[in-house]
Short mmCIF file of N, CA, C and O in Angstrom, two decimals:
data_model
loop_
_atom_site.label_atom_id
_atom_site.label_comp_id
_atom_site.label_asym_id
_atom_site.label_seq_id
_atom_site.Cartn_x
_atom_site.Cartn_y
_atom_site.Cartn_z
N MET R 1 41.57 86.38 76.85
CA MET R 1 42.11 88.40 76.95
C MET R 1 40.31 89.21 75.56
O MET R 1 40.95 88.40 74.42
N ALA R 2 40.79 90.53 75.93
CA ALA R 2 40.21 91.09 75.07
C ALA R 2 40.93 92.69 75.35
O ALA R 2 41.29 92.52 76.82
N PHE R 3 40.54 93.48 74.57
CA PHE R 3 41.03 95.17 74.56
C PHE R 3 39.98 95.62 74.56
O PHE R 3 39.39 95.30 73.65
N ILE R 4 39.29 96.79 74.92
CA ILE R 4 38.86 97.80 74.74
C ILE R 4 39.81 98.66 74.32
O ILE R 4 39.67 99.72 75.21
N LYS R 5 39.40 99.17 73.27
CA LYS R 5 40.24 101.08 73.75
C LYS R 5 38.75 102.29 73.69
O LYS R 5 37.82 102.51 72.47
N ILE R 6 39.11 103.15 74.47
CA ILE R 6 37.54 104.41 74.51
C ILE R 6 38.74 106.06 74.46
O ILE R 6 39.67 106.13 75.56
N GLN R 7 39.07 106.42 73.93
CA GLN R 7 39.74 106.80 73.66
C GLN R 7 41.16 106.59 73.40
O GLN R 7 41.37 106.42 72.33
N ASN R 8 41.74 107.71 74.94
CA ASN R 8 43.00 107.54 73.75
C ASN R 8 43.21 106.28 75.41
O ASN R 8 44.50 105.88 75.90
N VAL R 9 42.25 105.72 75.65
CA VAL R 9 42.79 104.76 76.98
C VAL R 9 42.84 103.21 76.47
O VAL R 9 41.09 102.49 75.87
N VAL R 10 43.45 102.35 75.98
CA VAL R 10 42.91 100.68 76.06
C VAL R 10 43.83 100.20 77.57
O VAL R 10 43.92 99.79 78.31
N ILE R 11 42.15 99.16 77.50
CA ILE R 11 41.91 98.50 78.45
C ILE R 11 41.57 97.02 78.33
O ILE R 11 40.97 96.62 77.53
N ASN R 12 42.53 95.95 79.22
CA ASN R 12 42.58 94.98 78.73
C ASN R 12 41.67 94.35 79.79
O ASN R 12 41.34 94.84 81.74
N THR R 13 40.83 93.76 79.91
CA THR R 13 39.65 93.42 79.99
C THR R 13 39.41 92.17 81.36
O THR R 13 39.06 91.91 81.56
N SER R 14 40.77 90.98 81.10
CA SER R 14 41.10 90.66 82.50
C SER R 14 41.42 90.95 83.55
O SER R 14 41.26 90.87 84.36
N TYR R 15 42.25 92.20 83.41
CA TYR R 15 41.62 93.95 84.32
C TYR R 15 40.33 93.94 85.31
O TYR R 15 40.58 94.52 85.96
N VAL R 16 39.38 93.34 84.15
CA VAL R 16 37.90 94.57 84.93
C VAL R 16 37.66 93.36 85.83
O VAL R 16 36.74 93.31 85.98
N ALA R 17 37.45 94.68 87.87
CA ALA R 17 37.47 94.09 88.78
C ALA R 17 35.37 94.03 89.11
O ALA R 17 34.71 93.17 89.34
N ALA R 18 35.05 96.13 87.99
CA ALA R 18 33.79 95.77 88.69
C ALA R 18 33.28 97.09 87.35
O ALA R 18 34.23 97.86 86.60
N VAL R 19 32.25 97.29 87.12
CA VAL R 19 31.34 98.12 85.97
C VAL R 19 30.04 99.27 87.08
O VAL R 19 29.20 98.40 87.78
N LYS R 20 30.19 100.08 87.36
CA LYS R 20 29.30 100.61 87.61
C LYS R 20 28.73 101.69 86.13
O LYS R 20 29.06 102.37 85.80
N LEU R 21 26.94 101.39 85.82
CA LEU R 21 27.06 101.64 85.48
C LEU R 21 26.39 102.53 85.48
O LEU R 21 25.50 102.45 86.74
N ASP R 22 25.09 103.81 84.03
CA ASP R 22 24.27 104.43 84.85
C ASP R 22 24.78 105.69 86.05
O ASP R 22 24.47 105.26 87.34
N HIS R 23 25.58 105.99 86.51
CA HIS R 23 26.41 106.75 87.42
C HIS R 23 26.81 108.05 87.30
O HIS R 23 26.26 108.25 86.05
N GLN R 24 26.26 108.86 87.92
CA GLN R 24 26.28 110.51 88.25
C GLN R 24 27.79 111.28 88.94
O GLN R 24 28.20 110.36 89.81
N THR R 25 28.29 111.61 88.43
CA THR R 25 29.98 112.30 88.27
C THR R 25 29.50 112.81 89.53
O THR R 25 27.45 113.62 90.04
N SER R 26 30.34 113.60 89.90
CA SER R 26 30.04 114.51 91.30
C SER R 26 28.89 116.39 90.90
O SER R 26 27.91 117.17 91.27
N LEU R 27 28.69 116.77 89.33
CA LEU R 27 28.44 117.48 88.48
C LEU R 27 26.49 117.34 87.97
O LEU R 27 26.78 118.27 87.79
N GLY R 28 26.56 116.35 88.36
CA GLY R 28 25.58 115.61 87.59
C GLY R 28 25.30 114.92 86.10
O GLY R 28 24.84 114.02 85.32
N GLU R 29 26.86 114.70 86.04
CA GLU R 29 27.14 114.56 84.30
C GLU R 29 26.36 113.02 84.49
O GLU R 29 27.43 112.28 85.00
N GLU R 30 26.58 111.53 83.39
CA GLU R 30 26.19 110.93 83.01
C GLU R 30 27.50 110.09 83.07
O GLU R 30 27.92 111.00 82.34
N SER R 31 27.50 108.86 84.04
CA SER R 31 29.72 108.73 83.88
C SER R 31 29.46 107.12 84.10
O SER R 31 28.69 106.31 84.41
N VAL R 32 30.32 105.96 84.00
CA VAL R 32 30.21 105.01 83.82
C VAL R 32 31.59 104.72 84.86
O VAL R 32 32.83 105.50 83.26
N SER R 33 31.20 104.00 84.82
CA SER R 33 32.94 104.15 86.42
C SER R 33 33.27 102.57 86.35
O SER R 33 33.13 101.84 85.90
N VAL R 34 34.90 102.48 86.20
CA VAL R 34 35.59 101.28 85.98
C VAL R 34 36.42 100.41 86.75
O VAL R 34 37.42 101.27 86.69
N LEU R 35 36.52 99.19 87.15
CA LEU R 35 37.98 99.12 88.60
C LEU R 35 38.14 98.15 87.53
O LEU R 35 38.14 97.46 86.91
N ILE R 36 39.66 99.71 87.55
CA ILE R 36 40.84 97.85 87.12
C ILE R 36 41.51 98.14 88.35
O ILE R 36 42.17 98.16 89.22
N ALA R 37 41.73 96.16 88.22
CA ALA R 37 42.68 95.81 89.49
C ALA R 37 44.26 94.99 88.90
O ALA R 37 44.18 93.95 87.67
N THR R 38 44.08 95.05 89.00
CA THR R 38 45.68 95.03 87.68
C THR R 38 46.66 94.54 89.29
O THR R 38 47.23 95.23 90.65
N PRO R 39 47.63 93.25 89.10
CA PRO R 39 49.08 92.93 90.08
C PRO R 39 50.00 94.17 90.27
O PRO R 39 49.41 94.47 89.50
N LYS R 40 50.16 93.34 92.24
CA LYS R 40 51.67 94.73 92.13
C LYS R 40 52.65 94.11 92.36
O LYS R 40 53.96 93.59 93.09
N PHE R 41 53.29 92.17 91.37
CA PHE R 41 53.87 91.84 92.18
C PHE R 41 54.52 91.15 90.57
O PHE R 41 53.57 90.55 89.70
N PRO R 42 56.10 90.49 90.39
CA PRO R 42 56.51 89.69 89.41
C PRO R 42 55.08 88.67 88.62
O PRO R 42 54.36 87.90 89.10
N LEU R 43 55.31 88.41 87.35
CA LEU R 43 53.67 86.90 87.12
C LEU R 43 54.97 86.23 87.60
O LEU R 43 53.99 84.70 87.00
N LEU R 44 56.37 85.74 88.15
CA LEU R 44 57.03 84.86 88.84
C LEU R 44 56.53 84.46 89.72
O LEU R 44 56.07 83.45 90.16
N GLN R 45 55.25 84.44 90.48
CA GLN R 45 54.59 84.44 91.75
C GLN R 45 53.27 84.63 91.73
O GLN R 45 52.61 84.87 92.65
N LEU R 46 53.09 83.94 90.27
CA LEU R 46 51.60 83.41 90.50
C LEU R 46 50.84 82.30 91.73
O LEU R 46 50.23 82.92 92.22
N ASP R 47 51.93 82.16 91.94
CA ASP R 47 51.28 80.25 92.56
C ASP R 47 50.68 81.07 94.37
O ASP R 47 50.77 80.67 95.02
N THR R 48 51.88 82.76 94.90
CA THR R 48 50.98 83.98 96.17
C THR R 48 50.04 84.58 95.64
O THR R 48 50.14 85.52 96.50
N ILE R 49 49.19 84.39 94.56
CA ILE R 49 48.03 85.07 95.02
C ILE R 49 46.98 85.59 95.74
O ILE R 49 46.76 85.06 95.68
N ALA R 50 47.09 86.72 96.42
CA ALA R 50 46.20 87.00 97.47
C ALA R 50 44.98 88.40 96.63
O ALA R 50 45.92 89.24 96.14
N GLN R 51 44.07 88.58 98.12
CA GLN R 51 43.54 89.90 96.89
C GLN R 51 44.32 91.28 97.28
O GLN R 51 44.33 92.37 96.80
N ASN R 52 45.72 91.60 98.37
CA ASN R 52 46.03 92.85 98.69
C ASN R 52 46.91 92.55 98.05
O ASN R 52 47.89 93.52 98.14
N PHE R 53 47.65 91.33 97.00
CA PHE R 53 48.79 91.41 95.88
C PHE R 53 48.14 92.76 94.72
O PHE R 53 48.75 93.15 93.32
N TYR R 54 46.72 92.89 94.90
CA TYR R 54 46.38 93.87 93.87
C TYR R 54 46.11 95.31 93.74
O TYR R 54 46.19 95.82 94.95
N HIS R 55 46.24 96.39 92.84
CA HIS R 55 46.22 97.83 92.73
C HIS R 55 45.23 98.16 92.43
O HIS R 55 44.69 97.76 91.16
N TYR R 56 43.85 98.84 93.13
CA TYR R 56 42.96 98.82 92.51
C TYR R 56 42.20 100.31 91.90
O TYR R 56 43.21 101.24 92.71
N GLU R 57 42.00 100.33 90.51
CA GLU R 57 42.02 102.65 90.32
C GLU R 57 40.75 102.31 89.33
O GLU R 57 41.08 101.16 88.94
N TRP R 58 40.04 103.23 90.16
CA TRP R 58 39.24 103.45 89.27
C TRP R 58 38.92 104.40 87.50
O TRP R 58 39.53 105.00 88.27
N MET R 59 38.24 103.69 86.88
CA MET R 59 38.66 104.97 85.58
C MET R 59 36.80 105.26 85.32
O MET R 59 36.14 104.81 85.69
N GLU R 60 37.04 106.75 85.21
CA GLU R 60 35.73 107.18 84.72
C GLU R 60 34.70 107.36 84.28
O GLU R 60 36.42 108.36 83.20
N PHE R 61 34.35 108.00 83.08
CA PHE R 61 34.57 107.67 81.68
C PHE R 61 33.14 108.93 81.39
O PHE R 61 32.06 107.97 81.34
N THR R 62 33.30 109.94 80.82
CA THR R 62 31.41 110.02 80.44
C THR R 62 31.76 110.63 79.16
O THR R 62 32.13 110.48 78.65
N GLY R 63 30.40 111.34 78.92
CA GLY R 63 30.04 111.72 77.21
C GLY R 63 29.50 110.36 77.12
O GLY R 63 29.26 109.73 77.10
N SER R 64 30.79 110.48 75.82
CA SER R 64 30.03 109.59 74.32
C SER R 64 31.13 108.16 74.57
O SER R 64 30.81 106.93 74.29
N ALA R 65 31.98 108.51 75.65
CA ALA R 65 33.12 108.05 76.43
C ALA R 65 32.04 106.67 76.99
O ALA R 65 32.33 105.67 77.05
N ALA R 66 31.41 107.03 77.57
CA ALA R 66 30.80 105.68 79.17
C ALA R 66 29.15 105.66 78.32
O ALA R 66 28.99 104.31 78.24
N THR R 67 29.25 106.23 76.97
CA THR R 67 27.78 105.81 76.41
C THR R 67 28.07 104.53 75.10
O THR R 67 27.41 103.80 75.27
N ALA R 68 29.33 104.69 75.21
CA ALA R 68 30.09 102.92 74.28
C ALA R 68 30.70 102.02 75.70
O ALA R 68 29.49 101.14 75.66
N LEU R 69 30.99 102.54 76.18
CA LEU R 69 30.97 101.43 77.53
C LEU R 69 29.60 100.74 77.11
O LEU R 69 29.45 99.78 78.36
N GLN R 70 29.04 102.39 77.76
CA GLN R 70 27.29 100.67 78.03
C GLN R 70 26.30 100.32 77.40
O GLN R 70 26.26 99.60 78.30
N ASP R 71 27.00 100.59 75.73
CA ASP R 71 26.35 99.78 75.21
C ASP R 71 27.66 98.40 74.46
O ASP R 71 27.26 98.08 74.90
N TYR R 72 28.93 98.57 75.77
CA TYR R 72 30.16 97.59 75.41
C TYR R 72 29.52 96.40 76.39
O TYR R 72 28.83 95.54 76.59
N PHE R 73 29.25 97.34 77.78
CA PHE R 73 28.92 95.89 78.75
C PHE R 73 27.80 95.64 79.26
O PHE R 73 26.96 94.79 80.22
N THR R 74 26.01 96.29 78.39
CA THR R 74 25.00 95.78 78.03
C THR R 74 24.41 94.76 77.60
O THR R 74 23.52 94.14 77.22
N SER R 75 25.85 94.88 76.51
CA SER R 75 25.43 93.72 75.46
C SER R 75 25.51 92.29 75.56
O SER R 75 26.99 91.99 76.37
N PHE R 76 24.43 91.61 74.99
CA PHE R 76 24.11 89.99 75.69
C PHE R 76 25.83 90.12 75.12
O PHE R 76 26.37 88.08 75.22
N ASN R 77 26.71 90.38 74.52
CA ASN R 77 27.42 89.58 73.03
C ASN R 77 28.57 89.33 74.26
O ASN R 77 29.87 88.69 73.98
N ASN R 78 28.59 90.76 75.01
CA ASN R 78 29.93 90.67 76.20
C ASN R 78 30.15 90.40 78.02
O ASN R 78 30.99 89.75 78.58
N VAL R 79 28.34 91.44 78.01
CA VAL R 79 27.58 90.14 79.57
C VAL R 79 26.46 88.75 78.82
O VAL R 79 25.65 89.91 78.45
N ILE R 80 27.18 89.05 80.91
CA ILE R 80 25.34 87.55 80.32
C ILE R 80 24.85 87.93 81.45
O ILE R 80 25.37 88.42 82.97
N ASP R 81 23.63 88.78 81.12
CA ASP R 81 23.13 89.50 81.85
C ASP R 81 21.91 88.30 82.48
O ASP R 81 21.15 87.77 82.29
N LEU R 82 22.02 88.51 84.32
CA LEU R 82 21.39 87.39 85.14
C LEU R 82 20.01 87.46 84.92
O LEU R 82 19.45 86.59 85.87
N LEU R 83 19.68 88.42 85.05
CA LEU R 83 18.43 89.42 85.83
C LEU R 83 17.33 90.48 84.85
O LEU R 83 17.63 91.08 84.83
N PRO R 84 17.74 89.96 83.44
CA PRO R 84 17.07 90.84 82.30
C PRO R 84 16.62 91.67 82.90
O PRO R 84 14.83 90.51 83.07
N PRO R 85 15.95 92.73 82.36
CA PRO R 85 14.55 93.31 83.40
C PRO R 85 13.79 92.56 82.11
O PRO R 85 12.50 93.41 82.48
N TYR R 86 13.42 92.83 80.45
CA TYR R 86 12.26 92.48 79.47
C TYR R 86 11.97 90.59 79.46
O TYR R 86 11.26 90.26 79.70
N GLN R 87 12.72 90.38 81.68
CA GLN R 87 12.84 88.90 81.23
C GLN R 87 10.51 88.55 82.09
O GLN R 87 10.03 89.61 83.01
N GLU R 88 9.76 87.97 81.66
CA GLU R 88 8.24 87.37 81.83
C GLU R 88 7.98 86.26 83.26
O GLU R 88 8.71 85.39 83.11
N SER R 89 7.85 87.12 84.03
CA SER R 89 7.53 85.98 85.15
C SER R 89 6.43 84.48 84.78
O SER R 89 4.88 85.07 83.73
N ASN R 90 6.51 83.74 85.39
CA ASN R 90 5.94 82.17 85.04
C ASN R 90 4.73 82.55 86.16
O ASN R 90 4.62 80.72 86.74
N VAL R 91 4.62 83.17 86.95
CA VAL R 91 4.23 83.38 88.58
C VAL R 91 2.99 82.61 88.10
O VAL R 91 2.48 83.63 87.17
N GLY R 92 1.57 82.11 88.73
CA GLY R 92 0.53 82.33 88.06
C GLY R 92 -0.68 82.71 89.25
O GLY R 92 -1.15 82.91 89.42
#
């Protein structure tokens, strides 16, 4: 479990369900969106976890916050890229 702080928002990375990189707002401003999934039930009922027991909320960041998140979620120290853009093909 790790925490990341973006401006006045602290996010527990255990609850990050998805991240949209290189996204744009309706005004055309570059943004990064983070989908947070938090449990809606007491922690004592963990044996009954199902997908509908989560509350999902998209958080959209722009400006320097979007740049910082873009850097964080594209860093090989934080995320494994399964299809790196600079990978050379071995097909002959």
